[in-house]
């Protein structure tokens, strides 16, 4: 019975993490409202959830704001690159459906664009977690994210499905959108932690 009420046991440790995730979701949403700051907010979100996965988290607000300030420039550039790439692919998909071309050409082009969009989406999932974990220059983050996404495809797809599930839940319960996104990041961080640990170990072995 004493163990049940021990604040250090696994149950209460997990509940503390979930409480922090709720607060993180609100902070992420508030700091993302200007839209252009969404990249920095997402990096801050992942920096905290990755520390949660390592059981090294600190105070939510203080840690979030510090990470937001520290990573603002790089995260914002990455975010603008993501928006530009997403817009480019969206326009291409729209044009593929609207331009008068032979049906077989349309099917081939559409299939190629869908594959490129999937690769882009999987790679984009890694950008901000990699930035929050390793603080690398952008020219290094982009290829590393691609390599990690493609080299751990089953994990990458699992993360994508996790976000899709919480995205659908957000559609039906929009008021919980910030919390759902934070929960998705929290769950994904354990998967990213596994991937990052593998690459860190490989680097140490070389």
PDB file of C-alpha atoms in Angstrom:
ATOM      1  CA  UNK A   1       0.000   0.000   0.000  1.00  0.00           C
ATOM      2  CA  UNK A   2       2.842   2.392   0.833  1.00  0.00           C
ATOM      3  CA  UNK A   3       4.377   1.667  -2.574  1.00  0.00           C
ATOM      4  CA  UNK A   4       1.138   2.719  -4.295  1.00  0.00           C
ATOM      5  CA  UNK A   5       1.380   6.213  -2.851  1.00  0.00           C
ATOM      6  CA  UNK A   6       5.110   6.493  -3.377  1.00  0.00           C
ATOM      7  CA  UNK A   7       5.597   9.407  -5.837  1.00  0.00           C
ATOM      8  CA  UNK A   8       8.651   7.620  -7.249  1.00  0.00           C
ATOM      9  CA  UNK A   9       6.818   4.490  -8.426  1.00  0.00           C
ATOM     10  CA  UNK A  10       6.184   3.838 -12.112  1.00  0.00           C
ATOM     11  CA  UNK A  11       2.492   4.669 -12.043  1.00  0.00           C
ATOM     12  CA  UNK A  12       2.942   8.152 -10.615  1.00  0.00           C
ATOM     13  CA  UNK A  13       5.987   8.729 -12.799  1.00  0.00           C
ATOM     14  CA  UNK A  14       3.859   7.927 -15.844  1.00  0.00           C
ATOM     15  CA  UNK A  15       1.008  10.147 -14.627  1.00  0.00           C
ATOM     16  CA  UNK A  16       3.459  13.021 -14.140  1.00  0.00           C
ATOM     17  CA  UNK A  17       4.650  12.567 -17.719  1.00  0.00           C
ATOM     18  CA  UNK A  18       1.067  12.620 -19.045  1.00  0.00           C
ATOM     19  CA  UNK A  19       0.313  15.766 -17.035  1.00  0.00           C
ATOM     20  CA  UNK A  20       3.407  17.390 -18.535  1.00  0.00           C
ATOM     21  CA  UNK A  21       2.242  16.338 -22.004  1.00  0.00           C
ATOM     22  CA  UNK A  22      -1.074  18.153 -21.490  1.00  0.00           C
ATOM     23  CA  UNK A  23       0.796  21.313 -20.525  1.00  0.00           C
ATOM     24  CA  UNK A  24       3.184  20.833 -23.453  1.00  0.00           C
ATOM     25  CA  UNK A  25       0.266  20.612 -25.860  1.00  0.00           C
ATOM     26  CA  UNK A  26      -1.088  23.954 -24.705  1.00  0.00           C
ATOM     27  CA  UNK A  27       2.360  25.591 -24.875  1.00  0.00           C
ATOM     28  CA  UNK A  28       2.997  24.150 -28.340  1.00  0.00           C
ATOM     29  CA  UNK A  29      -0.336  25.474 -29.596  1.00  0.00           C
ATOM     30  CA  UNK A  30       0.123  28.951 -28.117  1.00  0.00           C
ATOM     31  CA  UNK A  31       3.665  29.304 -29.427  1.00  0.00           C
ATOM     32  CA  UNK A  32       2.549  28.033 -32.876  1.00  0.00           C
ATOM     33  CA  UNK A  33      -0.278  30.546 -33.323  1.00  0.00           C
ATOM     34  CA  UNK A  34       1.845  32.965 -35.421  1.00  0.00           C
ATOM     35  CA  UNK A  35       2.325  29.942 -37.770  1.00  0.00           C
ATOM     36  CA  UNK A  36       5.866  30.954 -38.694  1.00  0.00           C
ATOM     37  CA  UNK A  37       6.953  29.951 -35.185  1.00  0.00           C
ATOM     38  CA  UNK A  38       5.466  26.439 -35.455  1.00  0.00           C
ATOM     39  CA  UNK A  39       8.849  24.933 -36.296  1.00  0.00           C
ATOM     40  CA  UNK A  40      10.489  26.323 -33.177  1.00  0.00           C
ATOM     41  CA  UNK A  41       7.494  25.264 -31.064  1.00  0.00           C
ATOM     42  CA  UNK A  42       7.633  21.729 -32.470  1.00  0.00           C
ATOM     43  CA  UNK A  43      11.362  21.515 -31.801  1.00  0.00           C
ATOM     44  CA  UNK A  44      10.763  22.601 -28.210  1.00  0.00           C
ATOM     45  CA  UNK A  45       7.989  20.042 -27.878  1.00  0.00           C
ATOM     46  CA  UNK A  46      10.257  17.236 -29.050  1.00  0.00           C
ATOM     47  CA  UNK A  47      13.189  18.364 -26.956  1.00  0.00           C
ATOM     48  CA  UNK A  48      11.053  17.872 -23.865  1.00  0.00           C
ATOM     49  CA  UNK A  49       9.329  14.628 -24.923  1.00  0.00           C
ATOM     50  CA  UNK A  50      12.661  13.083 -25.926  1.00  0.00           C
ATOM     51  CA  UNK A  51      13.950  13.940 -22.451  1.00  0.00           C
ATOM     52  CA  UNK A  52      10.812  12.319 -21.044  1.00  0.00           C
ATOM     53  CA  UNK A  53      11.729   9.170 -22.964  1.00  0.00           C
ATOM     54  CA  UNK A  54      15.143   9.328 -21.266  1.00  0.00           C
ATOM     55  CA  UNK A  55      13.574  10.141 -17.864  1.00  0.00           C
ATOM     56  CA  UNK A  56      15.530  13.404 -17.829  1.00  0.00           C
ATOM     57  CA  UNK A  57      12.744  15.971 -18.131  1.00  0.00           C
ATOM     58  CA  UNK A  58      12.736  19.129 -16.020  1.00  0.00           C
ATOM     59  CA  UNK A  59      10.221  21.934 -15.524  1.00  0.00           C
ATOM     60  CA  UNK A  60       7.880  22.106 -18.515  1.00  0.00           C
ATOM     61  CA  UNK A  61       7.499  25.855 -19.055  1.00  0.00           C
ATOM     62  CA  UNK A  62      11.102  26.763 -18.359  1.00  0.00           C
ATOM     63  CA  UNK A  63      12.469  23.957 -20.545  1.00  0.00           C
ATOM     64  CA  UNK A  64      10.047  24.727 -23.385  1.00  0.00           C
ATOM     65  CA  UNK A  65      10.812  28.451 -23.505  1.00  0.00           C
ATOM     66  CA  UNK A  66      14.567  27.870 -23.299  1.00  0.00           C
ATOM     67  CA  UNK A  67      14.463  25.383 -26.183  1.00  0.00           C
ATOM     68  CA  UNK A  68      12.189  27.671 -28.203  1.00  0.00           C
ATOM     69  CA  UNK A  69      14.637  30.556 -27.910  1.00  0.00           C
ATOM     70  CA  UNK A  70      17.713  28.424 -28.518  1.00  0.00           C
ATOM     71  CA  UNK A  71      16.421  26.697 -31.662  1.00  0.00           C
ATOM     72  CA  UNK A  72      14.289  29.489 -33.098  1.00  0.00           C
ATOM     73  CA  UNK A  73      16.471  30.435 -36.085  1.00  0.00           C
ATOM     74  CA  UNK A  74      17.260  26.932 -37.362  1.00  0.00           C
ATOM     75  CA  UNK A  75      13.784  25.584 -36.620  1.00  0.00           C
ATOM     76  CA  UNK A  76      12.118  28.482 -38.434  1.00  0.00           C
ATOM     77  CA  UNK A  77      14.276  27.979 -41.532  1.00  0.00           C
ATOM     78  CA  UNK A  78      13.489  24.254 -41.495  1.00  0.00           C
ATOM     79  CA  UNK A  79       9.776  25.015 -41.083  1.00  0.00           C
ATOM     80  CA  UNK A  80       9.789  27.399 -44.057  1.00  0.00           C
ATOM     81  CA  UNK A  81      11.568  24.756 -46.147  1.00  0.00           C
ATOM     82  CA  UNK A  82       8.927  22.201 -45.151  1.00  0.00           C
ATOM     83  CA  UNK A  83       6.100  24.587 -46.068  1.00  0.00           C
ATOM     84  CA  UNK A  84       7.737  25.380 -49.420  1.00  0.00           C
ATOM     85  CA  UNK A  85       8.263  21.708 -50.273  1.00  0.00           C
ATOM     86  CA  UNK A  86       4.733  20.791 -49.188  1.00  0.00           C
ATOM     87  CA  UNK A  87       3.305  23.633 -51.268  1.00  0.00           C
ATOM     88  CA  UNK A  88       5.340  22.581 -54.296  1.00  0.00           C
ATOM     89  CA  UNK A  89       4.121  18.979 -54.073  1.00  0.00           C
ATOM     90  CA  UNK A  90       0.524  20.091 -53.490  1.00  0.00           C
ATOM     91  CA  UNK A  91       0.602  22.319 -56.592  1.00  0.00           C
ATOM     92  CA  UNK A  92       2.121  19.517 -58.653  1.00  0.00           C
ATOM     93  CA  UNK A  93      -0.575  17.074 -57.532  1.00  0.00           C
ATOM     94  CA  UNK A  94      -3.270  19.618 -58.337  1.00  0.00           C
ATOM     95  CA  UNK A  95      -1.760  20.315 -61.769  1.00  0.00           C
ATOM     96  CA  UNK A  96      -1.505  16.597 -62.485  1.00  0.00           C
ATOM     97  CA  UNK A  97      -5.248  16.284 -61.979  1.00  0.00           C
ATOM     98  CA  UNK A  98      -6.194  19.455 -63.882  1.00  0.00           C
ATOM     99  CA  UNK A  99      -3.922  19.573 -66.932  1.00  0.00           C
ATOM    100  CA  UNK A 100      -5.209  17.863 -70.054  1.00  0.00           C
ATOM    101  CA  UNK A 101      -2.788  14.952 -70.567  1.00  0.00           C
ATOM    102  CA  UNK A 102      -3.238  11.297 -71.596  1.00  0.00           C
ATOM    103  CA  UNK A 103      -4.720   9.204 -68.809  1.00  0.00           C
ATOM    104  CA  UNK A 104      -1.730   6.855 -68.607  1.00  0.00           C
ATOM    105  CA  UNK A 105       0.628   9.814 -68.220  1.00  0.00           C
ATOM    106  CA  UNK A 106      -1.624  11.215 -65.497  1.00  0.00           C
ATOM    107  CA  UNK A 107      -1.574   7.901 -63.623  1.00  0.00           C
ATOM    108  CA  UNK A 108       2.217   7.623 -63.830  1.00  0.00           C
ATOM    109  CA  UNK A 109       2.776  11.243 -62.780  1.00  0.00           C
ATOM    110  CA  UNK A 110       0.279  10.969 -59.954  1.00  0.00           C
ATOM    111  CA  UNK A 111       1.909   7.761 -58.702  1.00  0.00           C
ATOM    112  CA  UNK A 112       5.382   9.311 -58.786  1.00  0.00           C
ATOM    113  CA  UNK A 113       4.170  12.422 -56.957  1.00  0.00           C
ATOM    114  CA  UNK A 114       2.439  10.326 -54.308  1.00  0.00           C
ATOM    115  CA  UNK A 115       5.638   8.368 -53.702  1.00  0.00           C
ATOM    116  CA  UNK A 116       7.636  11.595 -53.458  1.00  0.00           C
ATOM    117  CA  UNK A 117       5.030  13.022 -51.076  1.00  0.00           C
ATOM    118  CA  UNK A 118       5.270   9.969 -48.835  1.00  0.00           C
ATOM    119  CA  UNK A 119       9.074  10.154 -48.770  1.00  0.00           C
ATOM    120  CA  UNK A 120       8.844  13.850 -47.991  1.00  0.00           C
ATOM    121  CA  UNK A 121       6.329  13.275 -45.181  1.00  0.00           C
ATOM    122  CA  UNK A 122       8.431  10.539 -43.568  1.00  0.00           C
ATOM    123  CA  UNK A 123      11.588  12.646 -43.800  1.00  0.00           C
ATOM    124  CA  UNK A 124       9.823  15.731 -42.426  1.00  0.00           C
ATOM    125  CA  UNK A 125       8.789  13.744 -39.346  1.00  0.00           C
ATOM    126  CA  UNK A 126      12.460  13.481 -38.359  1.00  0.00           C
ATOM    127  CA  UNK A 127      13.575  17.064 -38.979  1.00  0.00           C
ATOM    128  CA  UNK A 128      12.548  18.692 -35.711  1.00  0.00           C
ATOM    129  CA  UNK A 129      13.318  15.695 -33.453  1.00  0.00           C
ATOM    130  CA  UNK A 130      16.809  15.503 -35.007  1.00  0.00           C
ATOM    131  CA  UNK A 131      17.317  19.240 -34.494  1.00  0.00           C
ATOM    132  CA  UNK A 132      16.158  19.041 -30.882  1.00  0.00           C
ATOM    133  CA  UNK A 133      18.410  16.060 -30.153  1.00  0.00           C
ATOM    134  CA  UNK A 134      21.628  16.825 -31.987  1.00  0.00           C
ATOM    135  CA  UNK A 135      21.688  20.580 -32.779  1.00  0.00           C
ATOM    136  CA  UNK A 136      23.225  19.980 -36.206  1.00  0.00           C
ATOM    137  CA  UNK A 137      23.436  22.497 -39.076  1.00  0.00           C
ATOM    138  CA  UNK A 138      20.512  22.416 -41.495  1.00  0.00           C
ATOM    139  CA  UNK A 139      22.619  21.062 -44.372  1.00  0.00           C
ATOM    140  CA  UNK A 140      23.337  18.032 -42.160  1.00  0.00           C
ATOM    141  CA  UNK A 141      19.870  17.646 -40.663  1.00  0.00           C
ATOM    142  CA  UNK A 142      18.178  17.213 -44.057  1.00  0.00           C
ATOM    143  CA  UNK A 143      20.205  14.214 -45.336  1.00  0.00           C
ATOM    144  CA  UNK A 144      20.388  12.629 -41.875  1.00  0.00           C
ATOM    145  CA  UNK A 145      16.619  12.830 -41.506  1.00  0.00           C
ATOM    146  CA  UNK A 146      16.159  11.232 -44.922  1.00  0.00           C
ATOM    147  CA  UNK A 147      18.604   8.420 -44.102  1.00  0.00           C
ATOM    148  CA  UNK A 148      16.971   7.737 -40.733  1.00  0.00           C
ATOM    149  CA  UNK A 149      13.464   7.805 -42.215  1.00  0.00           C
ATOM    150  CA  UNK A 150      14.296   5.419 -45.058  1.00  0.00           C
ATOM    151  CA  UNK A 151      16.635   3.234 -43.010  1.00  0.00           C
ATOM    152  CA  UNK A 152      13.998   2.651 -40.323  1.00  0.00           C
ATOM    153  CA  UNK A 153      10.951   2.505 -42.546  1.00  0.00           C
ATOM    154  CA  UNK A 154       8.763   0.453 -40.227  1.00  0.00           C
ATOM    155  CA  UNK A 155       9.335   2.927 -37.398  1.00  0.00           C
ATOM    156  CA  UNK A 156       8.825   5.914 -39.706  1.00  0.00           C
ATOM    157  CA  UNK A 157       5.509   4.520 -40.934  1.00  0.00           C
ATOM    158  CA  UNK A 158       4.454   3.781 -37.351  1.00  0.00           C
ATOM    159  CA  UNK A 159       5.123   7.405 -36.394  1.00  0.00           C
ATOM    160  CA  UNK A 160       3.195   8.610 -39.443  1.00  0.00           C
ATOM    161  CA  UNK A 161       0.245   6.356 -38.569  1.00  0.00           C
ATOM    162  CA  UNK A 162       0.368   7.620 -34.979  1.00  0.00           C
ATOM    163  CA  UNK A 163      -0.001  11.197 -36.184  1.00  0.00           C
ATOM    164  CA  UNK A 164      -2.754  10.225 -38.600  1.00  0.00           C
ATOM    165  CA  UNK A 165      -4.712   8.538 -35.794  1.00  0.00           C
ATOM    166  CA  UNK A 166      -4.422  11.552 -33.515  1.00  0.00           C
ATOM    167  CA  UNK A 167      -5.187  13.819 -36.464  1.00  0.00           C
ATOM    168  CA  UNK A 168      -8.446  11.949 -37.054  1.00  0.00           C
ATOM    169  CA  UNK A 169      -9.261  12.188 -33.338  1.00  0.00           C
ATOM    170  CA  UNK A 170      -8.583  15.931 -33.539  1.00  0.00           C
ATOM    171  CA  UNK A 171     -11.067  16.197 -36.409  1.00  0.00           C
ATOM    172  CA  UNK A 172     -13.822  14.736 -34.216  1.00  0.00           C
ATOM    173  CA  UNK A 173     -12.699  16.456 -30.993  1.00  0.00           C
ATOM    174  CA  UNK A 174     -11.016  19.661 -32.227  1.00  0.00           C
ATOM    175  CA  UNK A 175     -10.794  21.236 -28.776  1.00  0.00           C
ATOM    176  CA  UNK A 176      -8.247  18.548 -27.825  1.00  0.00           C
ATOM    177  CA  UNK A 177      -6.100  19.075 -30.924  1.00  0.00           C
ATOM    178  CA  UNK A 178      -3.091  20.524 -28.996  1.00  0.00           C
ATOM    179  CA  UNK A 179      -3.181  17.680 -26.486  1.00  0.00           C
ATOM    180  CA  UNK A 180      -3.512  15.029 -29.192  1.00  0.00           C
ATOM    181  CA  UNK A 181      -0.507  16.428 -31.060  1.00  0.00           C
ATOM    182  CA  UNK A 182       1.546  16.478 -27.868  1.00  0.00           C
ATOM    183  CA  UNK A 183       0.520  12.883 -27.149  1.00  0.00           C
ATOM    184  CA  UNK A 184       1.579  11.902 -30.664  1.00  0.00           C
ATOM    185  CA  UNK A 185       4.964  13.539 -30.101  1.00  0.00           C
ATOM    186  CA  UNK A 186       5.272  11.835 -26.702  1.00  0.00           C
ATOM    187  CA  UNK A 187       4.609   8.378 -28.165  1.00  0.00           C
ATOM    188  CA  UNK A 188       6.790   9.052 -31.198  1.00  0.00           C
ATOM    189  CA  UNK A 189       9.687  10.164 -29.003  1.00  0.00           C
ATOM    190  CA  UNK A 190      10.152   6.642 -27.682  1.00  0.00           C
ATOM    191  CA  UNK A 191      10.431   5.410 -31.269  1.00  0.00           C
ATOM    192  CA  UNK A 192      12.776   8.233 -32.271  1.00  0.00           C
ATOM    193  CA  UNK A 193      14.873   7.536 -29.173  1.00  0.00           C
ATOM    194  CA  UNK A 194      15.375   3.966 -30.363  1.00  0.00           C
ATOM    195  CA  UNK A 195      16.470   5.180 -33.817  1.00  0.00           C
ATOM    196  CA  UNK A 196      18.766   7.887 -32.459  1.00  0.00           C
ATOM    197  CA  UNK A 197      20.391   5.464 -30.020  1.00  0.00           C
ATOM    198  CA  UNK A 198      21.177   3.092 -32.889  1.00  0.00           C
ATOM    199  CA  UNK A 199      22.929   5.803 -34.879  1.00  0.00           C
ATOM    200  CA  UNK A 200      24.803   7.103 -31.845  1.00  0.00           C
ATOM    201  CA  UNK A 201      26.075   3.592 -31.133  1.00  0.00           C
ATOM    202  CA  UNK A 202      27.063   3.098 -34.758  1.00  0.00           C
ATOM    203  CA  UNK A 203      28.998   6.369 -34.627  1.00  0.00           C
ATOM    204  CA  UNK A 204      30.815   5.320 -31.467  1.00  0.00           C
ATOM    205  CA  UNK A 205      31.762   1.971 -33.014  1.00  0.00           C
ATOM    206  CA  UNK A 206      33.424   3.595 -36.020  1.00  0.00           C
TER     207      UNK A 206
END
